[in-house]
C-alpha cells in the first residue's frame, strides 16, 4: 500500500475501532460476571444536581401520565389500574400488581420521572424497588441507591441482571429523578430466530448510564434467559415490587 492510501486507511481503522470499542467492552465486561455477582464493581457516584420541574412532553409524544389519571394504564389482567393518584403523581399500591399501557410500543424514546419513598425503611433491593419494563420484558431497574449497597447489576438504572449503570447518579430518597431511554426492540425472522438483539441508551438524571448496549435477552432474577420471539410492539409496564414508589410525567415517542 502506498502512502496516499495508507494514512486514510489507518484513520479509518482507528475510527472503526473507536466506534465499536464501547459496545465490545461492555459485552466483554458482562461475560466476566455471574448474574448478581456481589463482587462486581459498583460505578462511581456522581451528583446530578438538584431536581428540576417536570420536563415538558414534545408535541409528537404520547403522554402516558400527566398527573391526573390512570386512563392509559391497566393491570396485567387488563383491568383498570389500581395505583394511587394524588398531587400530580401516581404511587404503587402494594399487592395491586404491576401496571401496563393499553397502547403498545416498539422502538421508542421514553421519559419517566420517579421518586423512591422519602422515609427509608429497608436496605439493598428492599429500598424503593420498582422498574420500567420496555415491551413488558426488558427492565431498567428503579431502586434507591443513594448510599445503599446492592449488587451492581440490580442497582438504580441497571439493565437488570445484565449491565450496571456507568455512574450512580441517584438523588436523595424522596427527590424526583428522571430516566430518558432510547430503546430499539429486538428483531426476529418469521421463524422466530433472533436477527438483532434489543439495544438501549439510558440517561439517569441527565447522566449517560448506558451507551447503546446490546441486551442478552429478557431481564430476569438470577438468570439471563435467551430471547424468545415476540410481537413488534408490546405494552410498556411499571413494576409493583411492594414499595410505594411514585411516578409523574411519563411520555413516549415512537421511533
Ligand atoms: Mg425492579
PDB file of C-alpha atoms and ligand atoms in Angstrom:
ATOM      1  CA  UNK A   1       0.000   0.000   0.000  1.00  0.00           C
ATOM      2  CA  UNK A   2       1.451   3.423  -0.898  1.00  0.00           C
ATOM      3  CA  UNK A   3       1.446   6.364   1.490  1.00  0.00           C
ATOM      4  CA  UNK A   4      -1.513   8.121  -0.161  1.00  0.00           C
ATOM      5  CA  UNK A   5      -3.787   5.242   0.778  1.00  0.00           C
ATOM      6  CA  UNK A   6      -2.102   4.132   3.985  1.00  0.00           C
ATOM      7  CA  UNK A   7      -2.787   7.256   6.075  1.00  0.00           C
ATOM      8  CA  UNK A   8      -6.541   7.415   5.329  1.00  0.00           C
ATOM      9  CA  UNK A   9      -6.705   3.643   5.862  1.00  0.00           C
ATOM     10  CA  UNK A  10      -5.134   3.976   9.323  1.00  0.00           C
ATOM     11  CA  UNK A  11      -7.551   6.793  10.215  1.00  0.00           C
ATOM     12  CA  UNK A  12     -10.476   4.694   9.009  1.00  0.00           C
ATOM     13  CA  UNK A  13      -9.299   1.699  11.056  1.00  0.00           C
ATOM     14  CA  UNK A  14      -8.892   3.804  14.208  1.00  0.00           C
ATOM     15  CA  UNK A  15     -12.310   5.404  13.701  1.00  0.00           C
ATOM     16  CA  UNK A  16     -13.863   1.977  13.171  1.00  0.00           C
ATOM     17  CA  UNK A  17     -12.297   0.565  16.344  1.00  0.00           C
ATOM     18  CA  UNK A  18     -13.242   3.655  18.366  1.00  0.00           C
ATOM     19  CA  UNK A  19     -16.856   3.411  17.192  1.00  0.00           C
ATOM     20  CA  UNK A  20     -17.218  -0.201  18.295  1.00  0.00           C
ATOM     21  CA  UNK A  21     -14.948  -0.262  21.341  1.00  0.00           C
ATOM     22  CA  UNK A  22     -17.529   0.806  23.976  1.00  0.00           C
ATOM     23  CA  UNK A  23     -20.048  -1.789  22.824  1.00  0.00           C
ATOM     24  CA  UNK A  24     -17.431  -4.533  22.776  1.00  0.00           C
ATOM     25  CA  UNK A  25     -16.057  -3.507  26.174  1.00  0.00           C
ATOM     26  CA  UNK A  26     -19.490  -3.635  27.807  1.00  0.00           C
ATOM     27  CA  UNK A  27     -20.234  -7.063  26.326  1.00  0.00           C
ATOM     28  CA  UNK A  28     -16.841  -8.419  27.345  1.00  0.00           C
ATOM     29  CA  UNK A  29     -17.358  -6.965  30.818  1.00  0.00           C
ATOM     30  CA  UNK A  30     -20.760  -8.647  31.078  1.00  0.00           C
ATOM     31  CA  UNK A  31     -19.291 -12.067  30.345  1.00  0.00           C
ATOM     32  CA  UNK A  32     -16.805 -11.720  33.206  1.00  0.00           C
ATOM     33  CA  UNK A  33     -19.515 -11.593  35.853  1.00  0.00           C
ATOM     34  CA  UNK A  34     -22.094 -14.052  37.067  1.00  0.00           C
ATOM     35  CA  UNK A  35     -25.565 -12.563  37.417  1.00  0.00           C
ATOM     36  CA  UNK A  36     -25.983 -10.500  40.617  1.00  0.00           C
ATOM     37  CA  UNK A  37     -22.285 -11.033  41.473  1.00  0.00           C
ATOM     38  CA  UNK A  38     -21.743  -9.154  44.746  1.00  0.00           C
ATOM     39  CA  UNK A  39     -18.078  -8.551  43.849  1.00  0.00           C
ATOM     40  CA  UNK A  40     -18.850  -6.823  40.531  1.00  0.00           C
ATOM     41  CA  UNK A  41     -17.543  -3.247  40.936  1.00  0.00           C
ATOM     42  CA  UNK A  42     -20.012  -0.507  41.725  1.00  0.00           C
ATOM     43  CA  UNK A  43     -19.912   2.501  39.382  1.00  0.00           C
ATOM     44  CA  UNK A  44     -18.640   5.857  40.649  1.00  0.00           C
ATOM     45  CA  UNK A  45     -21.125   8.158  42.380  1.00  0.00           C
ATOM     46  CA  UNK A  46     -21.869  11.478  40.672  1.00  0.00           C
ATOM     47  CA  UNK A  47     -24.037  14.326  41.900  1.00  0.00           C
ATOM     48  CA  UNK A  48     -26.532  15.083  39.112  1.00  0.00           C
ATOM     49  CA  UNK A  49     -27.578  18.368  40.696  1.00  0.00           C
ATOM     50  CA  UNK A  50     -30.998  19.249  42.056  1.00  0.00           C
ATOM     51  CA  UNK A  51     -34.259  18.026  40.530  1.00  0.00           C
ATOM     52  CA  UNK A  52     -35.937  20.466  38.174  1.00  0.00           C
ATOM     53  CA  UNK A  53     -39.593  20.868  37.210  1.00  0.00           C
ATOM     54  CA  UNK A  54     -41.210  18.169  35.020  1.00  0.00           C
ATOM     55  CA  UNK A  55     -39.693  18.050  31.522  1.00  0.00           C
ATOM     56  CA  UNK A  56     -42.389  19.096  29.006  1.00  0.00           C
ATOM     57  CA  UNK A  57     -43.517  16.467  26.513  1.00  0.00           C
ATOM     58  CA  UNK A  58     -42.665  17.303  22.872  1.00  0.00           C
ATOM     59  CA  UNK A  59     -45.664  17.833  20.577  1.00  0.00           C
ATOM     60  CA  UNK A  60     -45.335  14.423  18.915  1.00  0.00           C
ATOM     61  CA  UNK A  61     -45.079  12.466  22.171  1.00  0.00           C
ATOM     62  CA  UNK A  62     -47.777  10.185  23.550  1.00  0.00           C
ATOM     63  CA  UNK A  63     -48.392  11.368  27.106  1.00  0.00           C
ATOM     64  CA  UNK A  64     -48.890   8.230  29.201  1.00  0.00           C
ATOM     65  CA  UNK A  65     -49.325  10.005  32.536  1.00  0.00           C
ATOM     66  CA  UNK A  66     -49.862  13.714  33.101  1.00  0.00           C
ATOM     67  CA  UNK A  67     -50.519  13.528  36.825  1.00  0.00           C
ATOM     68  CA  UNK A  68     -54.295  13.305  36.590  1.00  0.00           C
ATOM     69  CA  UNK A  69     -55.474   9.732  35.993  1.00  0.00           C
ATOM     70  CA  UNK A  70     -54.505   6.193  35.009  1.00  0.00           C
ATOM     71  CA  UNK A  71     -56.718   6.078  31.909  1.00  0.00           C
ATOM     72  CA  UNK A  72     -53.781   4.935  29.738  1.00  0.00           C
ATOM     73  CA  UNK A  73     -52.935   2.055  32.116  1.00  0.00           C
ATOM     74  CA  UNK A  74     -54.336  -1.350  33.065  1.00  0.00           C
ATOM     75  CA  UNK A  75     -53.287  -4.244  35.286  1.00  0.00           C
ATOM     76  CA  UNK A  76     -51.624  -7.366  33.884  1.00  0.00           C
ATOM     77  CA  UNK A  77     -55.129  -8.841  33.596  1.00  0.00           C
ATOM     78  CA  UNK A  78     -56.382  -5.865  31.592  1.00  0.00           C
ATOM     79  CA  UNK A  79     -58.425  -4.418  34.460  1.00  0.00           C
ATOM     80  CA  UNK A  80     -58.309  -0.725  35.480  1.00  0.00           C
ATOM     81  CA  UNK A  81     -55.017   0.112  37.202  1.00  0.00           C
ATOM     82  CA  UNK A  82     -55.391   0.429  40.979  1.00  0.00           C
ATOM     83  CA  UNK A  83     -52.391   2.557  41.919  1.00  0.00           C
ATOM     84  CA  UNK A  84     -52.999   5.750  43.901  1.00  0.00           C
ATOM     85  CA  UNK A  85     -53.147   9.091  42.066  1.00  0.00           C
ATOM     86  CA  UNK A  86     -52.779  12.306  44.071  1.00  0.00           C
ATOM     87  CA  UNK A  87     -50.959  15.638  43.932  1.00  0.00           C
ATOM     88  CA  UNK A  88     -49.858  15.101  40.323  1.00  0.00           C
ATOM     89  CA  UNK A  89     -48.212  11.727  40.800  1.00  0.00           C
ATOM     90  CA  UNK A  90     -49.169   8.047  40.859  1.00  0.00           C
ATOM     91  CA  UNK A  91     -47.908   5.740  43.573  1.00  0.00           C
ATOM     92  CA  UNK A  92     -47.514   1.967  43.661  1.00  0.00           C
ATOM     93  CA  UNK A  93     -50.130   0.338  45.877  1.00  0.00           C
ATOM     94  CA  UNK A  94     -48.556  -2.835  47.206  1.00  0.00           C
ATOM     95  CA  UNK A  95     -50.221  -6.008  46.019  1.00  0.00           C
ATOM     96  CA  UNK A  96     -52.315  -4.400  43.265  1.00  0.00           C
ATOM     97  CA  UNK A  97     -49.819  -5.589  40.679  1.00  0.00           C
ATOM     98  CA  UNK A  98     -47.672  -4.070  38.001  1.00  0.00           C
ATOM     99  CA  UNK A  99     -49.409  -1.811  35.509  1.00  0.00           C
ATOM    100  CA  UNK A 100     -49.033  -1.657  31.750  1.00  0.00           C
ATOM    101  CA  UNK A 101     -50.046   0.707  28.981  1.00  0.00           C
ATOM    102  CA  UNK A 102     -53.089  -0.032  26.866  1.00  0.00           C
ATOM    103  CA  UNK A 103     -51.102   1.134  23.857  1.00  0.00           C
ATOM    104  CA  UNK A 104     -48.213  -0.939  22.514  1.00  0.00           C
ATOM    105  CA  UNK A 105     -44.770   0.292  21.558  1.00  0.00           C
ATOM    106  CA  UNK A 106     -41.605  -0.962  19.865  1.00  0.00           C
ATOM    107  CA  UNK A 107     -38.620   1.280  19.121  1.00  0.00           C
ATOM    108  CA  UNK A 108     -39.072   4.381  21.235  1.00  0.00           C
ATOM    109  CA  UNK A 109     -37.750   7.321  23.218  1.00  0.00           C
ATOM    110  CA  UNK A 110     -39.200   7.260  26.731  1.00  0.00           C
ATOM    111  CA  UNK A 111     -39.197   9.849  29.507  1.00  0.00           C
ATOM    112  CA  UNK A 112     -40.144   8.740  33.045  1.00  0.00           C
ATOM    113  CA  UNK A 113     -39.904  10.701  36.299  1.00  0.00           C
ATOM    114  CA  UNK A 114     -39.980   8.786  39.578  1.00  0.00           C
ATOM    115  CA  UNK A 115     -39.249   9.132  43.271  1.00  0.00           C
ATOM    116  CA  UNK A 116     -38.413   6.495  45.846  1.00  0.00           C
ATOM    117  CA  UNK A 117     -40.009   6.823  49.308  1.00  0.00           C
ATOM    118  CA  UNK A 118     -38.615   9.690  51.377  1.00  0.00           C
ATOM    119  CA  UNK A 119     -38.651   7.556  54.513  1.00  0.00           C
ATOM    120  CA  UNK A 120     -36.025   4.800  54.282  1.00  0.00           C
ATOM    121  CA  UNK A 121     -37.151   1.543  55.877  1.00  0.00           C
ATOM    122  CA  UNK A 122     -35.001  -1.204  54.374  1.00  0.00           C
ATOM    123  CA  UNK A 123     -31.711  -1.757  52.577  1.00  0.00           C
ATOM    124  CA  UNK A 124     -30.402  -3.357  49.393  1.00  0.00           C
ATOM    125  CA  UNK A 125     -33.137  -4.463  46.988  1.00  0.00           C
ATOM    126  CA  UNK A 126     -35.733  -3.624  49.652  1.00  0.00           C
ATOM    127  CA  UNK A 127     -35.370   0.125  49.261  1.00  0.00           C
ATOM    128  CA  UNK A 128     -37.676   1.817  46.769  1.00  0.00           C
ATOM    129  CA  UNK A 129     -37.734  -1.052  44.278  1.00  0.00           C
ATOM    130  CA  UNK A 130     -39.777  -0.773  41.100  1.00  0.00           C
ATOM    131  CA  UNK A 131     -38.865  -0.871  37.442  1.00  0.00           C
ATOM    132  CA  UNK A 132     -39.581   0.333  33.936  1.00  0.00           C
ATOM    133  CA  UNK A 133     -40.162  -2.612  31.615  1.00  0.00           C
ATOM    134  CA  UNK A 134     -39.793  -1.861  27.910  1.00  0.00           C
ATOM    135  CA  UNK A 135     -42.090  -4.190  25.987  1.00  0.00           C
ATOM    136  CA  UNK A 136     -43.121  -5.628  29.376  1.00  0.00           C
ATOM    137  CA  UNK A 137     -39.876  -7.639  29.121  1.00  0.00           C
ATOM    138  CA  UNK A 138     -36.701  -5.554  29.410  1.00  0.00           C
ATOM    139  CA  UNK A 139     -36.267  -3.825  32.791  1.00  0.00           C
ATOM    140  CA  UNK A 140     -34.458  -0.643  33.680  1.00  0.00           C
ATOM    141  CA  UNK A 141     -34.295  -1.028  37.451  1.00  0.00           C
ATOM    142  CA  UNK A 142     -35.743   1.543  39.810  1.00  0.00           C
ATOM    143  CA  UNK A 143     -34.195   1.432  43.266  1.00  0.00           C
ATOM    144  CA  UNK A 144     -32.998   3.909  45.868  1.00  0.00           C
ATOM    145  CA  UNK A 145     -29.214   3.556  45.677  1.00  0.00           C
ATOM    146  CA  UNK A 146     -28.402   6.806  47.433  1.00  0.00           C
ATOM    147  CA  UNK A 147     -25.929   5.484  49.989  1.00  0.00           C
ATOM    148  CA  UNK A 148     -27.414   1.999  49.583  1.00  0.00           C
ATOM    149  CA  UNK A 149     -25.368  -1.048  48.615  1.00  0.00           C
ATOM    150  CA  UNK A 150     -26.723  -3.871  46.464  1.00  0.00           C
ATOM    151  CA  UNK A 151     -25.407  -5.999  43.597  1.00  0.00           C
ATOM    152  CA  UNK A 152     -24.205  -3.801  40.750  1.00  0.00           C
ATOM    153  CA  UNK A 153     -26.405  -5.289  38.031  1.00  0.00           C
ATOM    154  CA  UNK A 154     -29.503  -4.688  40.171  1.00  0.00           C
ATOM    155  CA  UNK A 155     -28.838  -1.118  41.308  1.00  0.00           C
ATOM    156  CA  UNK A 156     -30.632   2.030  40.188  1.00  0.00           C
ATOM    157  CA  UNK A 157     -30.701   2.360  36.381  1.00  0.00           C
ATOM    158  CA  UNK A 158     -29.169  -1.087  35.861  1.00  0.00           C
ATOM    159  CA  UNK A 159     -30.455  -3.090  32.938  1.00  0.00           C
ATOM    160  CA  UNK A 160     -31.492  -5.687  35.453  1.00  0.00           C
ATOM    161  CA  UNK A 161     -29.158  -8.663  35.753  1.00  0.00           C
ATOM    162  CA  UNK A 162     -27.055  -7.536  32.806  1.00  0.00           C
ATOM    163  CA  UNK A 163     -25.466  -4.088  32.940  1.00  0.00           C
ATOM    164  CA  UNK A 164     -24.784  -1.819  35.922  1.00  0.00           C
ATOM    165  CA  UNK A 165     -25.073   1.870  35.021  1.00  0.00           C
ATOM    166  CA  UNK A 166     -21.872   3.699  34.059  1.00  0.00           C
ATOM    167  CA  UNK A 167     -22.350   6.005  37.068  1.00  0.00           C
ATOM    168  CA  UNK A 168     -24.556   6.158  40.151  1.00  0.00           C
ATOM    169  CA  UNK A 169     -26.464   9.410  39.587  1.00  0.00           C
ATOM    170  CA  UNK A 170     -29.042   8.928  42.350  1.00  0.00           C
ATOM    171  CA  UNK A 171     -30.676  11.815  44.102  1.00  0.00           C
ATOM    172  CA  UNK A 172     -31.720  11.505  47.745  1.00  0.00           C
ATOM    173  CA  UNK A 173     -34.743   9.379  48.666  1.00  0.00           C
ATOM    174  CA  UNK A 174     -37.980  11.248  48.040  1.00  0.00           C
ATOM    175  CA  UNK A 175     -36.489  13.566  45.385  1.00  0.00           C
ATOM    176  CA  UNK A 176     -37.707  13.427  41.785  1.00  0.00           C
ATOM    177  CA  UNK A 177     -35.436  11.626  39.348  1.00  0.00           C
ATOM    178  CA  UNK A 178     -35.656  11.049  35.601  1.00  0.00           C
ATOM    179  CA  UNK A 179     -34.901   8.321  33.098  1.00  0.00           C
ATOM    180  CA  UNK A 180     -34.565   9.077  29.410  1.00  0.00           C
ATOM    181  CA  UNK A 181     -34.397   5.855  27.473  1.00  0.00           C
ATOM    182  CA  UNK A 182     -33.772   5.142  23.794  1.00  0.00           C
ATOM    183  CA  UNK A 183     -34.892   1.616  23.077  1.00  0.00           C
ATOM    184  CA  UNK A 184     -34.543  -0.457  19.933  1.00  0.00           C
ATOM    185  CA  UNK A 185     -36.667  -3.577  20.012  1.00  0.00           C
ATOM    186  CA  UNK A 186     -35.119  -6.902  19.057  1.00  0.00           C
ATOM    187  CA  UNK A 187     -35.838  -8.210  15.583  1.00  0.00           C
ATOM    188  CA  UNK A 188     -36.848 -11.775  14.798  1.00  0.00           C
ATOM    189  CA  UNK A 189     -37.266 -13.571  11.491  1.00  0.00           C
ATOM    190  CA  UNK A 190     -40.621 -15.226  10.622  1.00  0.00           C
ATOM    191  CA  UNK A 191     -39.406 -18.484  12.197  1.00  0.00           C
ATOM    192  CA  UNK A 192     -38.668 -16.675  15.461  1.00  0.00           C
ATOM    193  CA  UNK A 193     -34.874 -16.677  15.132  1.00  0.00           C
ATOM    194  CA  UNK A 194     -33.157 -13.611  16.595  1.00  0.00           C
ATOM    195  CA  UNK A 195     -31.890 -11.265  13.888  1.00  0.00           C
ATOM    196  CA  UNK A 196     -30.907  -8.302  16.098  1.00  0.00           C
ATOM    197  CA  UNK A 197     -30.790  -8.060  19.898  1.00  0.00           C
ATOM    198  CA  UNK A 198     -32.568  -5.243  21.740  1.00  0.00           C
ATOM    199  CA  UNK A 199     -30.453  -2.131  22.361  1.00  0.00           C
ATOM    200  CA  UNK A 200     -30.717   0.593  24.977  1.00  0.00           C
ATOM    201  CA  UNK A 201     -29.259   4.002  25.690  1.00  0.00           C
ATOM    202  CA  UNK A 202     -30.244   5.422  29.070  1.00  0.00           C
ATOM    203  CA  UNK A 203     -29.764   8.744  30.855  1.00  0.00           C
ATOM    204  CA  UNK A 204     -30.360   8.936  34.618  1.00  0.00           C
ATOM    205  CA  UNK A 205     -30.868  12.491  35.832  1.00  0.00           C
ATOM    206  CA  UNK A 206     -29.131  13.705  32.682  1.00  0.00           C
ATOM    207  CA  UNK A 207     -26.090  11.413  33.082  1.00  0.00           C
ATOM    208  CA  UNK A 208     -25.385   8.794  30.413  1.00  0.00           C
ATOM    209  CA  UNK A 209     -25.602   5.401  32.131  1.00  0.00           C
ATOM    210  CA  UNK A 210     -25.941   3.030  29.147  1.00  0.00           C
ATOM    211  CA  UNK A 211     -24.411   3.800  25.762  1.00  0.00           C
ATOM    212  CA  UNK A 212     -26.210   1.732  23.129  1.00  0.00           C
ATOM    213  CA  UNK A 213     -25.762  -1.603  24.900  1.00  0.00           C
ATOM    214  CA  UNK A 214     -26.989  -4.876  23.431  1.00  0.00           C
ATOM    215  CA  UNK A 215     -29.265  -6.825  25.753  1.00  0.00           C
ATOM    216  CA  UNK A 216     -28.599 -10.536  26.197  1.00  0.00           C
ATOM    217  CA  UNK A 217     -32.335 -11.274  26.261  1.00  0.00           C
ATOM    218  CA  UNK A 218     -35.228 -10.591  28.651  1.00  0.00           C
ATOM    219  CA  UNK A 219     -34.207  -9.321  32.083  1.00  0.00           C
ATOM    220  CA  UNK A 220     -34.896 -11.688  34.973  1.00  0.00           C
ATOM    221  CA  UNK A 221     -33.920 -12.523  38.547  1.00  0.00           C
ATOM    222  CA  UNK A 222     -30.974 -14.930  38.921  1.00  0.00           C
ATOM    223  CA  UNK A 223     -30.954 -15.980  35.258  1.00  0.00           C
ATOM    224  CA  UNK A 224     -30.179 -14.442  31.876  1.00  0.00           C
ATOM    225  CA  UNK A 225     -32.767 -16.145  29.706  1.00  0.00           C
ATOM    226  CA  UNK A 226     -32.333 -16.278  25.930  1.00  0.00           C
ATOM    227  CA  UNK A 227     -34.539 -14.275  23.585  1.00  0.00           C
ATOM    228  CA  UNK A 228     -37.960 -15.591  22.742  1.00  0.00           C
ATOM    229  CA  UNK A 229     -39.669 -14.203  19.661  1.00  0.00           C
ATOM    230  CA  UNK A 230     -42.392 -11.678  20.471  1.00  0.00           C
ATOM    231  CA  UNK A 231     -44.539  -9.162  18.577  1.00  0.00           C
ATOM    232  CA  UNK A 232     -43.003  -5.963  17.156  1.00  0.00           C
ATOM    233  CA  UNK A 233     -44.909  -3.887  19.694  1.00  0.00           C
ATOM    234  CA  UNK A 234     -45.903  -4.643  23.291  1.00  0.00           C
ATOM    235  CA  UNK A 235     -47.089  -2.597  26.289  1.00  0.00           C
ATOM    236  CA  UNK A 236     -44.745  -0.624  28.500  1.00  0.00           C
ATOM    237  CA  UNK A 237     -45.047  -1.647  32.149  1.00  0.00           C
ATOM    238  CA  UNK A 238     -44.169  -0.342  35.602  1.00  0.00           C
ATOM    239  CA  UNK A 239     -43.407  -2.758  38.425  1.00  0.00           C
ATOM    240  CA  UNK A 240     -45.210  -3.268  41.720  1.00  0.00           C
ATOM    241  CA  UNK A 241     -42.357  -4.535  43.872  1.00  0.00           C
ATOM    242  CA  UNK A 242     -44.287  -3.767  47.044  1.00  0.00           C
ATOM    243  CA  UNK A 243     -42.741  -0.345  47.677  1.00  0.00           C
ATOM    244  CA  UNK A 244     -44.608   2.996  47.415  1.00  0.00           C
ATOM    245  CA  UNK A 245     -42.538   4.388  44.525  1.00  0.00           C
ATOM    246  CA  UNK A 246     -44.047   7.448  42.820  1.00  0.00           C
ATOM    247  CA  UNK A 247     -44.196   8.369  39.125  1.00  0.00           C
ATOM    248  CA  UNK A 248     -45.068  11.551  37.305  1.00  0.00           C
ATOM    249  CA  UNK A 249     -44.756  12.964  33.779  1.00  0.00           C
ATOM    250  CA  UNK A 250     -44.364   9.881  31.575  1.00  0.00           C
ATOM    251  CA  UNK A 251     -44.235  10.353  27.835  1.00  0.00           C
ATOM    252  CA  UNK A 252     -43.034   8.331  24.856  1.00  0.00           C
ATOM    253  CA  UNK A 253     -42.127   8.972  21.224  1.00  0.00           C
ATOM    254  CA  UNK A 254     -42.209   6.105  18.761  1.00  0.00           C
ATOM    255  CA  UNK A 255     -39.101   5.914  16.573  1.00  0.00           C
TER     256      UNK A 255
HETATM  257 MG1  LIG B   1     -37.294  -3.770  39.995  1.00  0.00          MG
END
